[in-house]
Short mmCIF file of C-alpha atoms and ligand atoms in Angstrom, two decimals:
data_model
loop_
_atom_site.label_atom_id
_atom_site.label_comp_id
_atom_site.label_asym_id
_atom_site.label_seq_id
_atom_site.Cartn_x
_atom_site.Cartn_y
_atom_site.Cartn_z
CA UNK W 14 20.98 -9.01 3.87
CA UNK W 15 17.60 -9.98 2.41
CA UNK W 16 16.87 -6.31 1.83
CA UNK W 17 20.04 -5.91 -0.25
CA UNK W 18 19.07 -9.04 -2.17
CA UNK W 19 15.47 -7.92 -2.78
CA UNK W 20 16.57 -4.47 -3.93
CA UNK W 21 19.21 -5.92 -6.25
CA UNK W 22 16.65 -8.36 -7.68
CA UNK W 23 14.28 -5.43 -8.24
CA UNK W 24 16.93 -3.81 -10.43
CA UNK W 25 18.46 -1.34 -7.98
CA UNK W 26 22.18 -0.64 -7.77
CA UNK W 27 22.84 -1.22 -4.10
CA UNK W 28 25.90 0.23 -2.37
CA UNK W 29 26.31 -1.27 1.08
CA UNK W 30 27.91 0.82 3.82
CA UNK W 31 28.77 -1.20 6.93
CA UNK W 32 29.39 0.17 10.39
CA UNK W 33 31.93 -1.47 12.69
CA UNK W 34 29.09 -3.12 14.63
CA UNK W 35 27.58 -4.49 11.40
CA UNK W 36 30.89 -6.08 10.42
CA UNK W 37 30.88 -8.03 13.69
CA UNK W 38 27.64 -9.69 12.58
CA UNK W 39 28.11 -10.24 8.84
CA UNK W 40 31.11 -10.47 6.53
CA UNK W 41 31.43 -7.78 3.84
CA UNK W 42 32.06 -10.50 1.23
CA UNK W 43 28.51 -11.80 1.67
CA UNK W 44 27.09 -8.38 0.76
CA UNK W 45 29.45 -8.14 -2.22
CA UNK W 46 28.16 -11.48 -3.47
CA UNK W 47 24.54 -10.36 -3.09
CA UNK W 48 24.87 -6.91 -4.66
CA UNK W 49 27.73 -7.53 -7.10
CA UNK W 50 29.31 -4.28 -5.89
CA UNK W 51 32.08 -3.39 -3.46
CA UNK W 52 31.13 -2.84 0.18
CA UNK W 53 32.16 0.40 1.89
CA UNK W 54 33.18 1.05 5.45
CA UNK W 55 36.29 3.25 5.52
CA UNK W 56 35.96 6.95 6.04
CA UNK W 57 39.53 8.15 6.35
CA UNK W 58 41.54 5.50 4.49
CA UNK W 59 43.80 6.41 1.54
CA UNK W 60 41.73 6.68 -1.65
CA UNK W 61 38.46 6.81 0.34
CA UNK W 62 38.49 10.41 1.59
CA UNK W 63 35.55 11.44 -0.59
CA UNK W 64 33.53 8.22 -0.40
CA UNK W 65 30.89 9.72 1.90
CA UNK W 66 30.26 12.59 -0.50
CA UNK W 67 30.15 10.47 -3.65
CA UNK W 68 27.99 7.73 -2.13
CA UNK W 69 25.55 10.22 -0.63
CA UNK W 70 25.29 12.21 -3.86
CA UNK W 71 24.77 9.22 -6.11
CA UNK W 72 22.13 7.50 -3.97
CA UNK W 73 18.47 8.14 -4.83
CA UNK W 74 17.65 7.08 -1.30
CA UNK W 75 19.57 6.09 1.83
CA UNK W 76 18.22 3.23 3.92
CA UNK W 77 19.60 2.35 7.34
CA UNK W 78 18.44 -1.14 8.29
CA UNK W 79 18.66 -2.07 11.05
CA UNK W 80 19.01 1.31 12.73
CA UNK W 81 20.22 0.54 16.27
CA UNK W 82 19.52 2.69 19.32
CA UNK W 83 23.13 3.85 19.23
CA UNK W 84 22.89 4.75 15.55
CA UNK W 85 19.69 6.76 16.13
CA UNK W 86 21.44 8.69 18.90
CA UNK W 87 24.48 9.44 16.78
CA UNK W 88 22.50 10.29 13.64
CA UNK W 89 20.16 12.70 15.42
CA UNK W 90 23.09 14.50 17.02
CA UNK W 91 24.89 15.04 13.75
CA UNK W 92 27.84 12.74 14.39
CA UNK W 93 29.99 12.07 11.36
CA UNK W 94 32.79 9.92 12.69
CA UNK W 95 32.10 6.90 10.52
CA UNK W 96 31.17 6.46 6.88
CA UNK W 97 27.46 5.87 7.48
CA UNK W 98 26.80 8.92 9.68
CA UNK W 99 28.95 11.06 7.35
CA UNK W 100 26.87 9.87 4.36
CA UNK W 101 23.72 10.88 6.20
CA UNK W 102 24.95 14.43 6.67
CA UNK W 103 26.06 14.66 3.05
CA UNK W 104 22.79 13.30 1.63
CA UNK W 105 20.11 15.40 0.01
CA UNK W 106 17.92 12.47 -1.05
CA UNK W 107 15.32 10.87 1.26
CA UNK W 108 16.68 8.96 4.25
CA UNK W 109 14.77 5.98 5.62
CA UNK W 110 15.60 4.64 9.06
CA UNK W 111 14.42 1.15 10.04
CA UNK W 112 14.91 0.82 13.79
CA UNK W 113 15.31 -2.64 15.30
CA UNK W 114 16.20 -3.17 18.93
CA UNK W 115 15.07 -4.56 22.28
CA UNK W 116 11.60 -3.35 23.27
CA UNK W 117 12.85 -1.66 26.46
CA UNK W 118 15.47 0.23 24.48
CA UNK W 119 12.84 1.24 21.92
CA UNK W 120 10.52 2.48 24.68
CA UNK W 121 13.23 4.37 26.57
CA UNK W 122 12.55 8.10 26.79
CA UNK W 123 15.91 8.86 25.17
CA UNK W 124 15.12 6.68 22.13
CA UNK W 125 11.63 8.18 21.87
CA UNK W 126 13.21 11.62 21.87
CA UNK W 127 15.78 10.58 19.24
CA UNK W 128 13.08 9.13 17.00
CA UNK W 129 10.99 12.30 17.32
CA UNK W 130 14.04 14.39 16.50
CA UNK W 131 14.96 12.20 13.54
CA UNK W 132 11.46 12.81 12.15
CA UNK W 133 11.80 16.54 12.79
CA UNK W 134 15.03 16.47 10.81
CA UNK W 135 13.07 15.04 7.90
CA UNK W 136 14.24 11.42 8.19
CA UNK W 137 11.52 8.87 7.54
CA UNK W 138 11.44 6.47 10.49
CA UNK W 139 9.48 3.22 10.16
CA UNK W 140 7.92 1.99 13.39
CA UNK W 141 9.22 -1.45 14.31
CA UNK W 142 6.94 -4.47 14.40
CA UNK W 143 5.65 -6.09 17.55
CA UNK W 144 6.52 -9.71 18.14
CA UNK W 145 9.06 -12.10 19.62
CA UNK W 146 12.41 -10.39 20.19
CA UNK W 147 15.86 -11.92 20.83
CA UNK W 148 15.95 -15.27 22.64
CA UNK W 149 14.58 -15.02 26.19
CA UNK W 150 13.44 -11.43 25.73
CA UNK W 151 9.77 -12.18 25.19
CA UNK W 152 7.62 -10.13 22.90
CA UNK W 153 7.19 -6.42 22.23
CA UNK W 154 7.85 -3.60 19.79
CA UNK W 155 11.34 -3.56 18.31
CA UNK W 156 11.40 -6.18 15.57
CA UNK W 157 12.54 -5.32 12.09
CA UNK W 158 9.39 -5.04 9.89
CA UNK W 159 8.76 -7.59 7.13
CA UNK W 160 10.67 -7.15 3.82
CA UNK W 161 7.52 -6.26 1.91
CA UNK W 162 6.79 -3.43 4.33
CA UNK W 163 10.28 -1.94 4.08
CA UNK W 164 10.29 -2.31 0.29
CA UNK W 165 6.98 -0.40 0.15
CA UNK W 166 8.53 2.44 2.16
CA UNK W 167 11.59 2.50 -0.09
CA UNK W 168 9.29 2.68 -3.12
CA UNK W 169 7.50 5.67 -1.60
CA UNK W 170 10.81 7.36 -0.74
CA UNK W 171 11.97 6.97 -4.33
CA UNK W 172 8.91 8.67 -5.85
CA UNK W 173 9.30 12.24 -7.01
CA UNK W 174 6.15 14.29 -6.32
CA UNK W 175 3.48 13.25 -8.86
CA UNK W 176 -0.08 14.56 -8.83
CA UNK W 177 -1.12 11.98 -6.22
CA UNK W 178 1.48 13.06 -3.65
CA UNK W 179 -0.30 14.32 -0.55
CA UNK W 180 -3.75 13.59 -2.00
CA UNK W 181 -6.31 11.66 -0.04
CA UNK W 182 -7.36 8.49 -1.84
CA UNK W 183 -10.13 6.11 -0.85
CA UNK W 184 -10.04 2.63 -2.40
CA UNK W 185 -12.57 -0.14 -1.84
CA UNK W 186 -11.66 -3.76 -2.46
CA UNK W 187 -13.04 -7.26 -2.12
CA UNK W 188 -16.46 -8.80 -1.69
CA UNK W 189 -19.13 -8.06 0.87
CA UNK W 190 -20.87 -10.86 2.74
CA UNK W 191 -24.59 -10.65 3.40
CA UNK W 192 -25.85 -12.87 6.21
CA UNK W 193 -28.45 -15.57 5.64
CA UNK W 194 -28.10 -16.68 9.26
CA UNK W 195 -25.22 -16.46 11.77
CA UNK W 196 -23.14 -19.05 9.86
CA UNK W 197 -24.07 -18.55 6.18
CA UNK W 198 -23.85 -15.67 3.76
CA UNK W 199 -24.26 -14.55 0.13
CA UNK W 200 -21.13 -13.23 -1.52
CA UNK W 201 -19.15 -13.26 -4.77
CA UNK W 202 -15.73 -14.28 -6.06
CA UNK W 203 -13.96 -10.92 -5.75
CA UNK W 204 -10.45 -11.53 -4.35
CA UNK W 205 -9.58 -7.89 -3.65
CA UNK W 206 -6.35 -8.16 -5.68
CA UNK W 207 -7.13 -5.31 -8.07
CA UNK W 208 -8.19 -2.86 -5.34
CA UNK W 209 -5.21 -3.74 -3.16
CA UNK W 210 -2.83 -3.28 -6.11
CA UNK W 211 -4.31 0.20 -6.67
CA UNK W 212 -4.08 1.10 -2.98
CA UNK W 213 -0.43 0.02 -2.78
CA UNK W 214 0.63 1.79 -5.96
CA UNK W 215 -1.14 4.99 -4.92
CA UNK W 216 0.50 4.87 -1.48
CA UNK W 217 3.88 4.39 -3.14
CA UNK W 218 3.12 7.48 -5.25
CA UNK W 219 2.77 9.47 -2.05
CA UNK W 220 -1.01 9.47 -1.60
CA UNK W 221 -2.62 9.28 1.80
CA UNK W 222 -4.56 6.05 1.26
CA UNK W 223 -7.49 4.49 3.08
CA UNK W 224 -8.40 1.00 1.95
CA UNK W 225 -11.98 -0.04 2.66
CA UNK W 226 -11.80 -3.80 2.62
CA UNK W 227 -14.61 -6.30 2.34
CA UNK W 228 -13.62 -9.96 2.33
CA UNK W 229 -10.30 -10.43 0.49
CA UNK W 230 -8.36 -13.58 -0.40
CA UNK W 231 -4.88 -12.04 -0.14
CA UNK W 232 -2.95 -10.45 2.72
CA UNK W 233 -3.78 -6.81 3.43
CA UNK W 234 -0.81 -4.44 2.94
CA UNK W 235 0.76 -3.50 6.25
CA UNK W 236 1.75 -0.01 5.09
CA UNK W 237 -1.83 1.04 4.36
CA UNK W 238 -4.58 2.21 6.70
CA UNK W 239 -7.42 -0.31 6.40
CA UNK W 240 -11.06 0.02 7.43
CA UNK W 241 -13.05 -3.20 7.34
CA UNK W 242 -16.58 -3.28 5.93
CA UNK W 243 -18.09 -6.70 5.71
CA UNK W 244 -21.53 -5.87 4.31
CA UNK W 245 -22.72 -3.46 1.61
CA UNK W 246 -24.52 -1.47 4.33
CA UNK W 247 -21.29 -1.17 6.33
CA UNK W 248 -19.38 -0.10 3.22
CA UNK W 249 -21.99 2.60 2.61
CA UNK W 250 -21.56 3.88 6.16
CA UNK W 251 -17.76 3.98 5.84
CA UNK W 252 -17.96 5.84 2.55
CA UNK W 253 -20.53 8.30 3.90
CA UNK W 254 -17.97 9.14 6.56
CA UNK W 255 -14.76 9.15 4.48
CA UNK W 256 -15.90 10.48 1.10
CA UNK W 257 -16.12 14.19 2.00
CA UNK W 258 -12.33 14.26 2.62
CA UNK W 259 -11.31 12.13 -0.38
CA UNK W 260 -9.66 13.69 -3.45
CA UNK W 261 -10.06 10.38 -5.27
CA UNK W 262 -12.42 7.43 -4.85
CA UNK W 263 -11.63 4.16 -6.60
CA UNK W 264 -14.56 1.81 -6.15
CA UNK W 265 -12.93 -1.53 -6.97
CA UNK W 266 -14.96 -3.56 -4.47
CA UNK W 267 -17.68 -5.94 -5.49
CA UNK W 268 -20.45 -5.16 -3.01
CA UNK W 269 -23.35 -7.59 -3.11
CA UNK W 270 -26.33 -6.30 -5.07
CA UNK W 271 -28.80 -8.36 -3.05
CA UNK W 272 -29.04 -9.50 0.55
CA UNK W 273 -31.41 -11.80 2.44
CA UNK W 274 -34.42 -9.68 3.36
CA UNK W 275 -34.82 -11.26 6.80
CA UNK W 276 -31.61 -12.94 7.98
CA UNK W 277 -32.30 -15.58 10.60
CA UNK W 278 -31.04 -14.84 14.12
CA UNK W 279 -30.41 -18.56 14.62
CA UNK W 280 -28.75 -21.13 12.45
CA UNK W 281 -31.29 -22.56 10.02
CA UNK W 282 -31.39 -26.30 10.72
CA UNK W 283 -31.15 -28.65 7.78
CA UNK W 284 -33.94 -30.96 8.94
CA UNK W 285 -37.23 -30.31 7.21
CA UNK W 286 -37.82 -28.55 3.91
CA UNK W 287 -35.02 -26.53 2.31
CA UNK W 288 -35.69 -22.85 2.98
CA UNK W 289 -36.45 -20.29 0.30
CA UNK W 290 -34.50 -17.13 0.91
CA UNK W 291 -36.19 -13.88 -0.01
CA UNK W 292 -33.72 -11.25 -1.22
CA UNK W 293 -33.83 -7.48 -1.28
CA UNK W 294 -31.60 -4.92 -2.98
CA UNK W 295 -28.63 -3.47 -1.17
CA UNK W 296 -27.75 0.18 -1.69
CA UNK W 297 -25.94 1.08 -4.87
CA UNK W 298 -23.06 2.57 -2.87
CA UNK W 299 -21.68 4.84 -5.61
CA UNK W 300 -25.10 6.35 -6.15
CA UNK W 301 -26.29 6.66 -2.57
CA UNK W 302 -23.06 8.30 -1.43
CA UNK W 303 -22.76 10.63 -4.45
CA UNK W 304 -23.93 13.63 -2.40
CA UNK W 305 -20.98 13.18 -0.02
CA UNK W 306 -18.30 13.64 -2.72
CA UNK W 307 -15.76 16.42 -2.30
CA UNK W 308 -15.98 19.13 -4.96
CA UNK W 309 -13.41 18.52 -7.66
CA UNK W 310 -12.71 14.94 -6.58
CA UNK W 311 -12.02 12.19 -9.12
CA UNK W 312 -14.45 9.27 -8.97
CA UNK W 313 -13.56 5.94 -10.55
CA UNK W 314 -15.82 2.92 -10.79
CA UNK W 315 -15.47 -0.58 -12.17
CA UNK W 316 -17.84 -2.49 -14.39
CA UNK W 317 -17.94 -6.24 -14.59
CA UNK W 318 -19.77 -7.35 -17.69
CA UNK W 319 -20.37 -10.56 -19.60
CA UNK W 320 -21.84 -8.98 -22.74
CA UNK W 321 -22.18 -5.56 -24.38
CA UNK W 322 -19.36 -4.42 -22.11
CA UNK W 323 -18.62 -0.99 -23.53
CA UNK W 324 -22.28 0.02 -23.82
CA UNK W 325 -23.15 -1.23 -20.33
CA UNK W 326 -20.06 0.38 -18.80
CA UNK W 327 -20.91 3.71 -20.46
CA UNK W 328 -24.39 3.56 -18.97
CA UNK W 329 -22.91 2.90 -15.52
CA UNK W 330 -20.42 5.75 -15.98
CA UNK W 331 -23.29 8.10 -16.63
CA UNK W 332 -25.79 6.81 -14.10
CA UNK W 333 -23.22 6.68 -11.30
CA UNK W 334 -21.74 10.05 -12.33
CA UNK W 335 -18.15 8.81 -12.70
CA UNK W 336 -15.05 10.38 -14.23
CA UNK W 337 -13.63 7.04 -15.29
CA UNK W 338 -14.86 3.46 -15.44
CA UNK W 339 -12.70 0.35 -15.66
CA UNK W 340 -14.40 -2.34 -17.72
CA UNK W 341 -13.59 -6.00 -16.97
CA UNK W 342 -15.09 -8.82 -18.93
CA UNK W 343 -16.10 -11.82 -16.82
CA UNK W 344 -15.03 -15.18 -18.14
CA UNK W 345 -12.21 -13.83 -20.29
CA UNK W 346 -8.93 -15.79 -19.92
CA UNK W 347 -6.45 -14.07 -17.57
CA UNK W 348 -9.05 -11.52 -16.49
CA UNK W 349 -11.46 -10.84 -13.65
CA UNK W 350 -11.87 -12.53 -10.26
CA UNK W 351 -8.91 -14.09 -8.48
CA UNK W 352 -6.37 -13.86 -11.33
CA UNK W 353 -3.10 -11.96 -11.05
CA UNK W 354 -3.63 -10.40 -14.47
CA UNK W 355 -6.38 -8.33 -15.97
CA UNK W 356 -7.42 -6.98 -19.36
CA UNK W 357 -9.39 -3.82 -18.99
CA UNK W 358 -10.85 -1.02 -21.05
CA UNK W 359 -10.86 2.47 -19.59
CA UNK W 360 -13.78 4.71 -20.48
CA UNK W 361 -13.82 8.33 -19.47
CA UNK W 362 -16.54 10.89 -18.90
CA UNK W 363 -15.47 12.84 -21.97
CA UNK W 364 -16.00 9.82 -24.23
CA UNK W 365 -12.45 8.48 -24.54
CA UNK W 366 -11.86 4.75 -24.74
CA UNK W 367 -8.54 3.05 -24.02
CA UNK W 368 -8.11 -0.70 -24.51
CA UNK W 369 -5.34 -1.76 -22.17
CA UNK W 370 -3.43 -4.96 -23.06
CA UNK W 371 -3.54 -8.02 -20.78
CA UNK W 372 -1.07 -7.35 -17.97
CA UNK W 373 -0.42 -7.93 -14.26
CA UNK W 374 -3.00 -6.29 -11.99
CA UNK W 375 -0.10 -4.37 -10.41
CA UNK W 376 0.63 -2.87 -13.85
CA UNK W 377 -3.05 -2.16 -14.55
CA UNK W 378 -3.01 -0.20 -11.27
CA UNK W 379 -0.14 1.95 -12.58
CA UNK W 380 -1.94 2.66 -15.88
CA UNK W 381 -5.09 3.61 -14.01
CA UNK W 382 -3.22 5.86 -11.58
CA UNK W 383 -1.48 7.61 -14.50
CA UNK W 384 -4.96 8.47 -15.87
CA UNK W 385 -6.14 9.58 -12.43
CA UNK W 386 -3.07 11.83 -12.08
CA UNK W 387 -3.88 13.42 -15.43
CA UNK W 388 -7.44 14.09 -14.26
CA UNK W 389 -6.16 15.55 -10.97
CA UNK W 390 -3.78 17.87 -12.80
CA UNK W 391 -6.72 19.19 -14.81
CA UNK W 392 -8.74 20.04 -11.68
N1 CTP V 401 -21.22 -0.88 -6.85
C1 CTP V 401 -21.74 -0.11 -5.83
N2 CTP V 401 -22.73 -0.62 -5.04
C2 CTP V 401 -23.23 -1.85 -5.27
C3 CTP V 401 -22.73 -2.62 -6.35
C4 CTP V 401 -21.71 -2.09 -7.12
O1 CTP V 401 -21.29 1.01 -5.62
N3 CTP V 401 -24.19 -2.32 -4.49
C5 CTP V 401 -20.11 -0.31 -7.66
C6 CTP V 401 -18.96 -1.25 -7.91
O2 CTP V 401 -17.97 -1.17 -6.90
C7 CTP V 401 -18.44 -0.77 -9.25
C8 CTP V 401 -19.69 -0.24 -9.95
O3 CTP V 401 -20.63 0.00 -8.92
O4 CTP V 401 -17.50 0.26 -9.12
C9 CTP V 401 -20.27 -1.19 -10.95
O5 CTP V 401 -20.45 -2.46 -10.36
P1 CTP V 401 -21.06 -3.67 -11.23
O6 CTP V 401 -21.17 -4.86 -10.32
O7 CTP V 401 -20.32 -3.82 -12.51
O8 CTP V 401 -22.46 -3.11 -11.60
P2 CTP V 401 -23.81 -2.95 -10.84
O9 CTP V 401 -24.05 -1.51 -10.59
O10 CTP V 401 -23.85 -3.85 -9.64
O11 CTP V 401 -24.85 -3.43 -11.95
P3 CTP V 401 -25.11 -4.90 -12.59
O12 CTP V 401 -24.76 -5.88 -11.49
O13 CTP V 401 -26.53 -4.88 -12.92
O14 CTP V 401 -24.20 -5.02 -13.79
#
């Protein structure tokens, strides 16, 4: 129900097809109210003989949520004795199955086989979440994933092969934390929002995304593979390992530039004189890992500046050997750390400059990925 509502709110035209089992749980009228469109369930009734063909042809994607164990069995064996299974056979757009069932049913060898076969047939099957199941049934795999997770998968299913599809993309996000002692650290205000928005949008566009996350203030996307790196040194190590396979690197993280030279193994006690903390430079990650880049890959950096933004960003572009740099100006209203919006300027290796209007970080991510796709097409 919430999925139909979310999709309708997002601007989709949602046609709901209900199985007999579904109608025992929810009334068709409720779905009509949510989607503003008639609900379908008849396959052989007068005036409905071609419904399965028309519905399947018109849909840009078919989503079955929840997909029960029985449905998986029938769908993978090509049944077509109700409207939903008939639609599946008549569809040539992507089909997304969202299984939800008891954990023992999910783990049964027959269900495992059906899921494997569904994937072989080209259906996209989302793994269920782990957690509390129906009353008295304890906890285990089988729960319907969160709305955000399913919506992300639907977004990816709706994309039509852009230049990022199938490409391997590495995105860093958030702040690193450099220890002063076991309880204190040096860090910065990076929230990770911009990097996460880029990772999500690239995943939706079909890229194979790894998000290297420092400390972030927002939830990490469940659809994306995340590697944690809490210090600049750890982030360097992760990039050393992952960069050779990456077609694109987007370095949106704010790694610390300095760290305490000799972090204390024990908590520094407050009694006595306040300590002075000697700092040393961390690695410039983009520079130190430059030798690990894949030939022909697209490398994107960010620049956070308070003054002489364009000139400073151009210097960074050159010194860090980047294809594109995204300039943010610190202290500008609606821009920079923690906000949901950003106003950026894109500067490219070949000297182009694009001033992008103030917009949501999710939209900035789309603009940036459009530019990255253009660069990839030229490679
Ligand atoms: N960066 C990096 N390693 C660091 C610090 C930054 O790879 N230790 C990356 C950032 O992720 C960003 C780019 O370098 O993509 C520019 O970061 P920025 O903080 O703007 O510049 P710095 O190189 O740190 O230079 P300065 O702080 O002097 O402006």
